[in-house]
Short mmCIF file of C-alpha atoms and ligand atoms in Angstrom, two decimals:
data_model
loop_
_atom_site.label_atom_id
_atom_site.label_comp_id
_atom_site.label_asym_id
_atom_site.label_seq_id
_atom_site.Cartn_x
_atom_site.Cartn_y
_atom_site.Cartn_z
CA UNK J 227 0.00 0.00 0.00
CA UNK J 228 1.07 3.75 -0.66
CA UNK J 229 2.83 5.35 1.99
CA UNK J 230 0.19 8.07 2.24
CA UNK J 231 -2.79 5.85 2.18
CA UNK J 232 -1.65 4.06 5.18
CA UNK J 233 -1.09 7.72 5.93
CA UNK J 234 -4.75 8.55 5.61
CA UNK J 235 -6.12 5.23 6.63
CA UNK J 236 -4.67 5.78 10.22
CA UNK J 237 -5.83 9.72 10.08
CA UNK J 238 -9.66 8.24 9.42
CA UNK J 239 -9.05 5.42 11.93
CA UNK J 240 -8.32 7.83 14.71
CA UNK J 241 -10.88 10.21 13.76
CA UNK J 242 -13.42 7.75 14.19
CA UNK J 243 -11.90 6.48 16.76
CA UNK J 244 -12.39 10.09 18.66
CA UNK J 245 -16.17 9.60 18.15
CA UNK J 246 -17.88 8.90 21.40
CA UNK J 247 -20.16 5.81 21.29
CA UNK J 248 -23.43 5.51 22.86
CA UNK J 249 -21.97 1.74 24.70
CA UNK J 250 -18.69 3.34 25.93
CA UNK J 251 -18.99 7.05 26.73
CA UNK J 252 -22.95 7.69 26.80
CA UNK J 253 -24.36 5.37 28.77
CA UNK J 254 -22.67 5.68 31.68
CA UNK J 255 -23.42 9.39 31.57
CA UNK J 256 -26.86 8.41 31.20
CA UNK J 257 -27.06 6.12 33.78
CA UNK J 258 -25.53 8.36 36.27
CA UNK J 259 -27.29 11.83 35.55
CA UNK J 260 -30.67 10.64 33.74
CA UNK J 261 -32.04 7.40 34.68
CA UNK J 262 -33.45 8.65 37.81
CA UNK J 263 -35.87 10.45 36.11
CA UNK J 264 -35.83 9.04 32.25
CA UNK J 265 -37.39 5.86 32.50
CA UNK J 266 -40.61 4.14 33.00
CA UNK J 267 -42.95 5.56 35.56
CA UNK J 268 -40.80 8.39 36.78
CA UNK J 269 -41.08 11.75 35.61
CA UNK J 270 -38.76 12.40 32.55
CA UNK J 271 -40.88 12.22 29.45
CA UNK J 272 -38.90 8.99 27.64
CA UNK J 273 -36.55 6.06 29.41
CA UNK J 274 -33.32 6.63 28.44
CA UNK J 275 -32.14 3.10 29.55
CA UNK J 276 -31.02 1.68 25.80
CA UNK J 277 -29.56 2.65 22.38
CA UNK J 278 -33.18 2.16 20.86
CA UNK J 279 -34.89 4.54 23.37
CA UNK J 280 -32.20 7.37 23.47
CA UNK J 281 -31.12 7.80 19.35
CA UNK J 282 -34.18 9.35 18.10
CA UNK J 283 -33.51 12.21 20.90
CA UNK J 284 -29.87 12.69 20.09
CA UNK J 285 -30.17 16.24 18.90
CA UNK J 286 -32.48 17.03 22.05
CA UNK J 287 -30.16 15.41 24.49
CA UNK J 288 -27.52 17.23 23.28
CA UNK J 289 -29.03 20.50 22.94
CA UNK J 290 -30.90 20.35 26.47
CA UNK J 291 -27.30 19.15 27.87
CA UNK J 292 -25.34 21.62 26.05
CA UNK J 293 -27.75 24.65 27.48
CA UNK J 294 -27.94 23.03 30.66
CA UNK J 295 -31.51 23.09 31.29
CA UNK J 296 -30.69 18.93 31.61
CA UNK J 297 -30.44 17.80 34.23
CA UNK J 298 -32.33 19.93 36.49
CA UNK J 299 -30.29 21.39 39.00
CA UNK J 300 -29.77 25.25 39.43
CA UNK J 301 -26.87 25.55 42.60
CA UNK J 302 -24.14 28.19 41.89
CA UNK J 303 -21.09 25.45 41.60
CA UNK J 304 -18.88 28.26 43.36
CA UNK J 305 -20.78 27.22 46.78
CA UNK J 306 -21.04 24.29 48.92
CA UNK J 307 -20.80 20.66 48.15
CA UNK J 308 -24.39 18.59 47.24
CA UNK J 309 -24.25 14.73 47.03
CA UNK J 310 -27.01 14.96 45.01
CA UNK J 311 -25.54 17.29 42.49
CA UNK J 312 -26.17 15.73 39.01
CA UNK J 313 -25.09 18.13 36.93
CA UNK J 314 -22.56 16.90 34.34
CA UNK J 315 -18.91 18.04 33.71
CA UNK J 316 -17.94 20.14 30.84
CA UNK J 317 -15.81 17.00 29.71
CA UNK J 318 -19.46 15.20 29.87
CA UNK J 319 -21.23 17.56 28.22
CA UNK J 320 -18.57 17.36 25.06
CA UNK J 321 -19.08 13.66 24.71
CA UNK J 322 -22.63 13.73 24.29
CA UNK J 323 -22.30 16.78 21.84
CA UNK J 324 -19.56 15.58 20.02
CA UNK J 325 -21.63 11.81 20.32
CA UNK J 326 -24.86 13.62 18.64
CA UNK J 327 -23.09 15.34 16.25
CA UNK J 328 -21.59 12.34 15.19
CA UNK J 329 -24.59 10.93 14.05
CA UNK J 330 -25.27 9.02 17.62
CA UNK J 331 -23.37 6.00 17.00
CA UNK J 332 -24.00 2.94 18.98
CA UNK J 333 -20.53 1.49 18.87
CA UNK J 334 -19.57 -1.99 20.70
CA UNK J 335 -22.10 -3.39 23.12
CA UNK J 336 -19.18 -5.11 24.80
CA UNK J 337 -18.19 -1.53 25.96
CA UNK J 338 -21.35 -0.96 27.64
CA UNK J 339 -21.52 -0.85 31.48
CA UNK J 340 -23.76 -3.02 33.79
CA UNK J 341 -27.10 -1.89 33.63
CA UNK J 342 -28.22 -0.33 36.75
CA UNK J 343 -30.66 -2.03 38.70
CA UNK J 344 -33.67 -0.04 39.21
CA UNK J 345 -36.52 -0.78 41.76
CA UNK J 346 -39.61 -0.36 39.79
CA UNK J 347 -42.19 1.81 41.05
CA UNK J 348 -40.26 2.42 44.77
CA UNK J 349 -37.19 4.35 44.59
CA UNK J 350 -36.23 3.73 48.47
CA UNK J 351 -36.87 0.03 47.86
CA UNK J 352 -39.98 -1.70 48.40
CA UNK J 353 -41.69 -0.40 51.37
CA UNK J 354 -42.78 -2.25 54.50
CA UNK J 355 -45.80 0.08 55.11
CA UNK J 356 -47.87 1.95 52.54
CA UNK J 357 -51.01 5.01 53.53
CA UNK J 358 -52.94 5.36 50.74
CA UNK J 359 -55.17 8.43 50.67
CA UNK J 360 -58.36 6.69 51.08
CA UNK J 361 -60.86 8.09 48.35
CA UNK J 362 -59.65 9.11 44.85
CA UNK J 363 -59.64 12.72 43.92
CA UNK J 364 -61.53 13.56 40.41
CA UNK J 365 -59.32 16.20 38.67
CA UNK J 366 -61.79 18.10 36.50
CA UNK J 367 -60.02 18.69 32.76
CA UNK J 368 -59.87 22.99 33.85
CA UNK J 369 -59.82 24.75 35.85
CA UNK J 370 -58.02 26.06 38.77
CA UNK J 371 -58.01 23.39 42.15
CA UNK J 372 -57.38 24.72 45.82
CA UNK J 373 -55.22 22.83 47.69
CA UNK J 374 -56.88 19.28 48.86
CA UNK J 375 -55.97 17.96 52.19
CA UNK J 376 -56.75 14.55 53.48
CA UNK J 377 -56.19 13.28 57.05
CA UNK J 378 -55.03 9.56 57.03
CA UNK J 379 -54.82 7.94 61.08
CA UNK J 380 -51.26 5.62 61.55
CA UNK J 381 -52.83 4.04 64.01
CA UNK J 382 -49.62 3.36 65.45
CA UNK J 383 -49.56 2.15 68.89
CA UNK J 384 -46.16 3.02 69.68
CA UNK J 385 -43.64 5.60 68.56
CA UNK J 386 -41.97 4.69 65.01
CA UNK J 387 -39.06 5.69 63.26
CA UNK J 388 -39.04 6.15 60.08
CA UNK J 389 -35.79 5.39 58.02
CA UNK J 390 -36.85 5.91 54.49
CA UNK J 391 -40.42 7.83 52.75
CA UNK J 392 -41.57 8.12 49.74
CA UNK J 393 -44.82 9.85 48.15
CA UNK J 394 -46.02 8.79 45.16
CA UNK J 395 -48.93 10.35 43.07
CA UNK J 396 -51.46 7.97 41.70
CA UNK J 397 -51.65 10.25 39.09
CA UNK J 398 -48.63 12.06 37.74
CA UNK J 399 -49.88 14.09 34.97
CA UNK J 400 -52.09 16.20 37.09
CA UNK J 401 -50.18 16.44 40.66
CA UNK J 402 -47.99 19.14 40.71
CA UNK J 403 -46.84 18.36 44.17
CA UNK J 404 -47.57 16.63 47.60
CA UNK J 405 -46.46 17.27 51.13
CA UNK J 406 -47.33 14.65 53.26
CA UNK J 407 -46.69 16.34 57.40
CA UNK J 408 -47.26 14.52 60.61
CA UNK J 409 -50.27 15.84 63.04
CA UNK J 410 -49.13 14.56 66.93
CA UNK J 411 -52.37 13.22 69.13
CA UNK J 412 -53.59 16.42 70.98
CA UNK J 413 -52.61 18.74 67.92
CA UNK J 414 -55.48 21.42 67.35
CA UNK J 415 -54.14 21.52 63.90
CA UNK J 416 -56.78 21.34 61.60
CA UNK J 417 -59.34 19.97 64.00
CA UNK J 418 -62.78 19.21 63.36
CA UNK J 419 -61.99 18.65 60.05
CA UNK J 420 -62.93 15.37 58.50
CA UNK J 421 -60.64 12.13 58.43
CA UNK J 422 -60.13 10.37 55.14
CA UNK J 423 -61.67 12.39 52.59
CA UNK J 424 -60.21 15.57 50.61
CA UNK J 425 -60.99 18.93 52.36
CA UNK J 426 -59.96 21.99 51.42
CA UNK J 427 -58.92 24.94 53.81
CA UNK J 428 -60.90 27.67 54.83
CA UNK J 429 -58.68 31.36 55.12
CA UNK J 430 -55.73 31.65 57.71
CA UNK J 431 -56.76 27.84 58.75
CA UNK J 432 -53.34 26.28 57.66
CA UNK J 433 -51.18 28.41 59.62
CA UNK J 434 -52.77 28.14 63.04
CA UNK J 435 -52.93 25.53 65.40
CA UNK J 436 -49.48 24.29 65.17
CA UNK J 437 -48.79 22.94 62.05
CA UNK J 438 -47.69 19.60 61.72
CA UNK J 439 -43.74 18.57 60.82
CA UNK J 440 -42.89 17.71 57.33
CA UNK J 441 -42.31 13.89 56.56
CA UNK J 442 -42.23 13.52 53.18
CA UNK J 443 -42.66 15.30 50.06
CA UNK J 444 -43.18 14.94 46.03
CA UNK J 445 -42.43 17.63 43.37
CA UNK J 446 -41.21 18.51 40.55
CA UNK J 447 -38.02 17.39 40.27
CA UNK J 448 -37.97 16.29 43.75
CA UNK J 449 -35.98 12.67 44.84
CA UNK J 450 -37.35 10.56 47.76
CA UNK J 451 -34.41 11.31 50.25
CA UNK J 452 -31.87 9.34 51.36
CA UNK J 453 -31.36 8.95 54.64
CA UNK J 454 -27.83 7.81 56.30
CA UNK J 455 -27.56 4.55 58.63
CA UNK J 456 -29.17 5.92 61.94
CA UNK J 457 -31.09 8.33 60.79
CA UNK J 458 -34.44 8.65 60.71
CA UNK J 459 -37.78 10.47 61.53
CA UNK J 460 -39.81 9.77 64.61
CA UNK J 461 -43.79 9.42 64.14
CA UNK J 462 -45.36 9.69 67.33
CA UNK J 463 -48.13 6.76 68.80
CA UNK J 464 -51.61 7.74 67.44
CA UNK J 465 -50.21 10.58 65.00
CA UNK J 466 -52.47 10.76 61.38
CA UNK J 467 -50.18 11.86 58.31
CA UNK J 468 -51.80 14.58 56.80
CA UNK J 469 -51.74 14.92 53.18
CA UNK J 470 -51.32 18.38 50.78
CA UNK J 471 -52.09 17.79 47.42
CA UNK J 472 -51.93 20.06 44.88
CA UNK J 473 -53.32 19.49 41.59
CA UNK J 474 -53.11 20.92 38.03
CA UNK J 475 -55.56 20.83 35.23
CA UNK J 476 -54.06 20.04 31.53
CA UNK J 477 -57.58 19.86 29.36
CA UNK J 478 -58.15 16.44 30.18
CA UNK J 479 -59.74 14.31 33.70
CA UNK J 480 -57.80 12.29 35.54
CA UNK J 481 -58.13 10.49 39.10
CA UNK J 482 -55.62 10.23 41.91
CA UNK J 483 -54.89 7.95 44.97
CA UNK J 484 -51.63 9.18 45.85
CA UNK J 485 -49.78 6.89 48.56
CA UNK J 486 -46.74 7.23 51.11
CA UNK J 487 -44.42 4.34 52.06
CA UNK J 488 -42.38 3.63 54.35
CA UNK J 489 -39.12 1.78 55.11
CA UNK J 490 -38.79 1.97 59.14
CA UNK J 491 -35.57 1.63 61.18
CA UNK J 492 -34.20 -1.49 61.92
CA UNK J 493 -31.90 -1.18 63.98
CA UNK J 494 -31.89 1.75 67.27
CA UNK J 495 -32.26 5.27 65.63
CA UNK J 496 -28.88 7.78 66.22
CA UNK J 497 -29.98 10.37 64.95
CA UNK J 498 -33.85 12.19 64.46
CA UNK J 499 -34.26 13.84 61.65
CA UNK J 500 -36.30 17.53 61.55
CA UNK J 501 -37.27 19.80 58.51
CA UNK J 502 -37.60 23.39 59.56
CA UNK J 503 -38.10 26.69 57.93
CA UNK J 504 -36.84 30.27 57.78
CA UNK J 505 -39.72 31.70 56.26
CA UNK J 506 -41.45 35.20 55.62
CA UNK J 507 -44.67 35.68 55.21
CA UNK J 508 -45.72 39.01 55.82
CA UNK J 509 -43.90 40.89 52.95
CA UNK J 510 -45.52 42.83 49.96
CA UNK J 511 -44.11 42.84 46.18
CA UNK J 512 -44.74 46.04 44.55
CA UNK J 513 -46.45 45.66 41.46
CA UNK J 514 -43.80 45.96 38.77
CA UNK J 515 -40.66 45.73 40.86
CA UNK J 516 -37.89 43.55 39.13
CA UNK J 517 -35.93 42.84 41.93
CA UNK J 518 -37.75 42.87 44.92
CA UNK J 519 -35.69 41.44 48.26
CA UNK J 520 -36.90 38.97 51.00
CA UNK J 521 -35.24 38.47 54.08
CA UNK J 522 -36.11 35.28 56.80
CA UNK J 523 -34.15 34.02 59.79
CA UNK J 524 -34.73 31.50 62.14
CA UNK J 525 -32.69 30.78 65.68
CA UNK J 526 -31.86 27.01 66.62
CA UNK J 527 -31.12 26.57 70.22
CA UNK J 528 -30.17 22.94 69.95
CA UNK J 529 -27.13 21.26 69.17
CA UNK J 530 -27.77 19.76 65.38
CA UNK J 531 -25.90 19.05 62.05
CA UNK J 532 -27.49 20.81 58.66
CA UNK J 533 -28.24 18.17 55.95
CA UNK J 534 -29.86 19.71 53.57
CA UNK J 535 -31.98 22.85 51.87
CA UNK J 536 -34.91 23.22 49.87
CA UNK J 537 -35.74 27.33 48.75
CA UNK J 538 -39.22 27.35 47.59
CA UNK J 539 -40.74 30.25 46.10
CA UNK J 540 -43.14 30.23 43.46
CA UNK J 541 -43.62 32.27 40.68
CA UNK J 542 -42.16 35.45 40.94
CA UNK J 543 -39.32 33.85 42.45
CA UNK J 544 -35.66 34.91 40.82
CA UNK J 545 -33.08 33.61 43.45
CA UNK J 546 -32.54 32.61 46.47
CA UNK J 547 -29.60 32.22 49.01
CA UNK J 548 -29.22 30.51 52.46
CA UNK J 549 -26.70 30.99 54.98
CA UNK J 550 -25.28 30.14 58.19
CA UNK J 551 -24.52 32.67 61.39
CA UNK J 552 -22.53 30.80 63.90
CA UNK J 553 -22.59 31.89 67.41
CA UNK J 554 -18.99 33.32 67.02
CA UNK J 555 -20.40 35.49 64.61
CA UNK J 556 -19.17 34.29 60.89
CA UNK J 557 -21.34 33.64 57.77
CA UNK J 558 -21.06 30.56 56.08
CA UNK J 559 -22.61 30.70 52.61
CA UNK J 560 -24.70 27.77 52.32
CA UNK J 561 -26.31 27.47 49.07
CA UNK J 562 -27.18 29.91 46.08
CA UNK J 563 -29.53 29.77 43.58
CA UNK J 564 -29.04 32.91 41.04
CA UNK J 565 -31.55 31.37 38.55
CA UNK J 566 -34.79 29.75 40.52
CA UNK J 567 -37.39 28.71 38.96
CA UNK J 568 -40.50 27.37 40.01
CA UNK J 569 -40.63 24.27 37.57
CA UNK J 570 -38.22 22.35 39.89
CA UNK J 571 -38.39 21.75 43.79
CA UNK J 572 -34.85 20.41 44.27
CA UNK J 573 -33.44 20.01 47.36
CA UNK J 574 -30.00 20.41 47.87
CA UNK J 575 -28.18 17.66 50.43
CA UNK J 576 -24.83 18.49 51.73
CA UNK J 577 -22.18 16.40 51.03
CA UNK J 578 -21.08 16.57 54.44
CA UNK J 579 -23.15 17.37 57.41
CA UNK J 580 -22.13 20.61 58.65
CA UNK J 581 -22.50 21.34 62.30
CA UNK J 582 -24.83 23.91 63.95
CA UNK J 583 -24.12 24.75 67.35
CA UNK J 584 -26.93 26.40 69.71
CA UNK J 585 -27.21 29.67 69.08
CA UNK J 586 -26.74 29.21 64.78
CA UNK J 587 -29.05 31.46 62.67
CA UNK J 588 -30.23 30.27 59.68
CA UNK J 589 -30.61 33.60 57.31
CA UNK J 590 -32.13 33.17 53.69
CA UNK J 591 -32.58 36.42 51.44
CA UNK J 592 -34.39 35.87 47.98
CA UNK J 593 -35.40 38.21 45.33
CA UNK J 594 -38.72 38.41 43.13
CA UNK J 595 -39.68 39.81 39.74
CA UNK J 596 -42.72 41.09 39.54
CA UNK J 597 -41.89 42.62 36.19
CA UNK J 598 -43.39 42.00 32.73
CA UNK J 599 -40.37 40.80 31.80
CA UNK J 600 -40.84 37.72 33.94
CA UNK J 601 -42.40 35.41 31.51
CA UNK J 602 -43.81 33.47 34.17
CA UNK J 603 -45.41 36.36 36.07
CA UNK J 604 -48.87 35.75 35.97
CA UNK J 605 -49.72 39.79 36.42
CA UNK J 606 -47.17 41.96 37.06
CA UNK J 607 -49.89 44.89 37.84
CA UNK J 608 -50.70 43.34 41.11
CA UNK J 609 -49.03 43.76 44.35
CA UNK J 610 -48.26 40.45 45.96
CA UNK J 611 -48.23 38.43 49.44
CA UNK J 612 -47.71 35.32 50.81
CA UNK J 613 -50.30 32.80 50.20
CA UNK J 614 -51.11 29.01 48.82
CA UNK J 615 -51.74 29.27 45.02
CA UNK J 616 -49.46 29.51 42.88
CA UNK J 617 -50.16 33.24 41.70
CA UNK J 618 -49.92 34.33 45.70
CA UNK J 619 -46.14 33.87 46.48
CA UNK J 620 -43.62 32.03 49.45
CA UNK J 621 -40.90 32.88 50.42
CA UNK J 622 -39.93 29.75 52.73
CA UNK J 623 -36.18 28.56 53.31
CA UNK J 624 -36.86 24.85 54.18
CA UNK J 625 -33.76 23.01 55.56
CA UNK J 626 -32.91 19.52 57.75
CA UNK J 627 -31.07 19.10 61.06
CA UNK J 628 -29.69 15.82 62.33
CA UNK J 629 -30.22 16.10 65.60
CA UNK J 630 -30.25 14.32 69.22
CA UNK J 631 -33.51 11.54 69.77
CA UNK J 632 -34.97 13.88 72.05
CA UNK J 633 -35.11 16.66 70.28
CA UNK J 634 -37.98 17.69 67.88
CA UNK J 635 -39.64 21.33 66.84
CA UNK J 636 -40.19 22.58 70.56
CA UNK J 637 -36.43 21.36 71.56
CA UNK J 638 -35.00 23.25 68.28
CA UNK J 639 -36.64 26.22 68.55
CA UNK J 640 -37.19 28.98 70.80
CA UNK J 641 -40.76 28.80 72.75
CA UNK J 642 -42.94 31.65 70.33
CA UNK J 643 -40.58 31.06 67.46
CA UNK J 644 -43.15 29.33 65.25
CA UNK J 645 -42.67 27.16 62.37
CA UNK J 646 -45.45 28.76 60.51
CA UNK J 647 -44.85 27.57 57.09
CA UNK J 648 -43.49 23.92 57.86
CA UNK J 649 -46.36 22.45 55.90
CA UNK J 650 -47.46 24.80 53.24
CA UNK J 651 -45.52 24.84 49.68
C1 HEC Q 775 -34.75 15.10 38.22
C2 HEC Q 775 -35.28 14.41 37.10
C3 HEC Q 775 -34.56 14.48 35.78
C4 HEC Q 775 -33.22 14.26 35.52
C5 HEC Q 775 -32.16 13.87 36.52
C6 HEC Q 775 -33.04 14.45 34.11
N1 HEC Q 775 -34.23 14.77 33.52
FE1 HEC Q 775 -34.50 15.21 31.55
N2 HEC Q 775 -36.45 15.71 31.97
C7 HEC Q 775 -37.08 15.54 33.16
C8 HEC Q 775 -38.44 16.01 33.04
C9 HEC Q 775 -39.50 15.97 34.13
C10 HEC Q 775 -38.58 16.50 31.74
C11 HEC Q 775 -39.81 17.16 31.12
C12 HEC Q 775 -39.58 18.62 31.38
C13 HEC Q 775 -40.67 19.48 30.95
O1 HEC Q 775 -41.59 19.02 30.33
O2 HEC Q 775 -40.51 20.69 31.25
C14 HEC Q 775 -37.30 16.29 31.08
C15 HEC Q 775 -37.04 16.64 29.77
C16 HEC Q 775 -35.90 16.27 29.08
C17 HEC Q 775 -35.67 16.50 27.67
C18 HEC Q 775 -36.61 17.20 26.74
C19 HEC Q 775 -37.50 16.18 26.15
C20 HEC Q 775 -38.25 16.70 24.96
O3 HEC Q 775 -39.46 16.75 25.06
O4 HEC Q 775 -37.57 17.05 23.99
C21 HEC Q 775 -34.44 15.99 27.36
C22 HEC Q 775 -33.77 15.95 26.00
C23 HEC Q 775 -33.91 15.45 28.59
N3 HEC Q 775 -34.81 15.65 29.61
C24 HEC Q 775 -32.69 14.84 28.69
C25 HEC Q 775 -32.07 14.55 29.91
C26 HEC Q 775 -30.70 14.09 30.04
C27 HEC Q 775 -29.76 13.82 28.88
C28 HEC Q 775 -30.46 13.96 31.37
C29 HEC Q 775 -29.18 13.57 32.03
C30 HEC Q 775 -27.98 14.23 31.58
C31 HEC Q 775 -31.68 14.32 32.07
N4 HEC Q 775 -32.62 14.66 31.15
C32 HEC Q 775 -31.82 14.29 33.45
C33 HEC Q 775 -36.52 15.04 34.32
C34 HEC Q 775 -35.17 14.79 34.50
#
């Protein structure tokens, strides 16, 4: 052969060569940042398990992984540490460009990694109990829904601890999300209201008589969480879950059952586990304002480790930033979000548990715009408050302690120093 077609033959051979393959360099990208979400009865819109699944949306993949927008997760990379973070490396993001452009070649099978083995239907594994709201909720084809709630007894006859939860909607399509919170025996919360069947809530009712804690929650975006060895969250004898549901209308019915289950602890708990807030709710966005600011703080006067943050806004909501002020009077910079948006409900876990001693402040400032140029502002003529629907606004800094077994809300917080939002999203 010619010395410069051998020449040429080993130029095309590496060339090709540099062509990422779906087997070797896709899938395990895939696998690790997708398949969570993209595939069968979770909520990305097509399984991206195989070669026959993900071709057709090569250009899509690589355009919504290119821009970012996939996968969903919206923490400044300059702060803190997440082990949930699955956002991909620039290196990542060039193979599956490079991969589309291409032509989204399969390459060798043999190259392909094990598939992961994915618990259908339960993401913490199967559960041991399952609460099942009792009657199904007919979700009219329009429309605008107030929040249902639905009261659902334990019946526990002795304090549990709960290791793993997960909420599931019976019907995805029309549940935007779900907050299932715990309501102790004795609670005045909500009382007189009826057991078992979907209620909705009359004005100002939510936010007295001591909300319930927060078990368990589904959203957009959202992840059962993962608990570590130890952990878990106590449910008190004769406590009733009490479900929020909030429901969306897309033109067509539908009918949901939505269900909770649990995975309890085994073994002697270490550690209980307690969602709290920072939250405002008594501030006023001017009509028009682009860049509107929101300030909460909340004082824990128990020992207790941070493990993780959820900012929830909705609409109108532009960014959002936690921090930490330590008793010896330094700000940690927790988390910051410069580009929220109310699509997703991620919560952020830390990679490592970072230690609050008594006396830490938990500050959160977030900003709003209520300008037309906010394509998601509903009206940007109208001044706006806290509230429920979607078109009121939050302004709630949810985050986790780790904590001692005998603490819970009353140990953590300072008598007075509500938790006024726990529940409400
Ligand atoms: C946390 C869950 C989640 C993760 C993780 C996730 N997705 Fe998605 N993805 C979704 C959901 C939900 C949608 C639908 C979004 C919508 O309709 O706004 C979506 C939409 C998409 C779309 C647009 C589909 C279309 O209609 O064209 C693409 C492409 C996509 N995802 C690719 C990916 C890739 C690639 C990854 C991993 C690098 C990934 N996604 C990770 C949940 C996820």
């Amino acid at each position: 052969m010619p010395r410069l077609a051998i020449v040429g033959l080993l130029a095309l051979q590496s060339a090709l060569a540099q062509h990422p393959t779906f087997y070797k360099d896709v899938l395990p990208v895939l696998q690790q940042h997708c398949q969570a979400c993209h595939r069968p009865g979770e909520p990305g819109p097509m399984p991206l398990l195989d070669y026959a699944g993900t071709k057709p949306y090569a250009q899509a993949i690589s355009q919504a992984v290119g821009s970012r927008i996939m996968p969903p997760w919206f923490a400044d990379p300059a702060i803190g540490h997440f082990a949930n973070d699955r956002s991909l490396s620039p290196s990542d993001i060039q193979t599956i460009v490079d991969w589309a452009k291409a032509g989204a070649p399969a390459g060798d099978p043999k190259d392909a990694p094990k598939p992961v083995k994915w618990v259908e239907g339960w993401t913490i594994g199967k559960p041991e109990l399952i609460f099942e709201v009792p009657t199904a909720f007919n979700v009219p084809a329009s429309g605008v829904i107030p929040y249902q709630y639905v009261i659902v007894p334990t019946h526990f006859t002795k304090d549990t601890w709960i290791h793993l939860a997960e909420v599931r909607a019976g019907d995805r399509a029309h549940t935007h999300h779900i907050v299932v919170s715990l309501r102790d025996p004795g609670s005045t919360w909500l009382a007189g209201e009826p057991v078992g069947v979907p209620f909705t809530l009359k004005p100002h009712e939510g936010m007295s008589g001591a909300p319930g804690e927060f078990l368990a929650g589904y959203g957009p975006g959202a992840m059962p969480e993962m608990l570590a060895p130890g952990q878990a969250k106590l449910v008190k004898a004769g406590s009733d879950l009490v479900f929020q549901l909030h429901y969306t209308t897309n033109g067509q019915e539908g009918c949901d059952r939505s269900r909770v289950g649990f995975i309890l602890s085994h073994e002697a708990p270490r550690q209980r586990v307690v969602m709290l807030a920072a939250a405002n709710i008594r501030f006023m966005i001017p009509p028009g304002d682009p860049d509107y600011e929101v300030n909460a703080r909340i004082t824990l006067h128990s020992e207790s480790s941070l493990i993780s943050l959820l900012p929830h806004m909705h609409l109108r909501g532009k960014s959002f930033e936690f921090r930490a002020v330590f008793p010896d009077g330094h700000t940690e910079t927790l988390l910051r979000v410069p580009h929220y948006t109310y699509s997703w409900q991620l919560s952020y876990y830390l990679a490592k548990p970072l230690r609050l001693p008594p006396g830490t402040t938990i500050e959160c400032t977030a900003h709003f715009d209520n300008s037309a140029d906010n394509p998601m502002n509903p009206d940007p003529s109208k001044a706006v408050r806290f509230g429920a629907q979607s078109w009121d606004e939050m302004m709630i800094g949810y985050f986790e302690v780790a904590t001692d077994l005998k603490n819970g809300l009353r140990e953590l917080l300072l008598p007075g120093q509500g938790n006024p939002a726990a529940h409400t999203m």
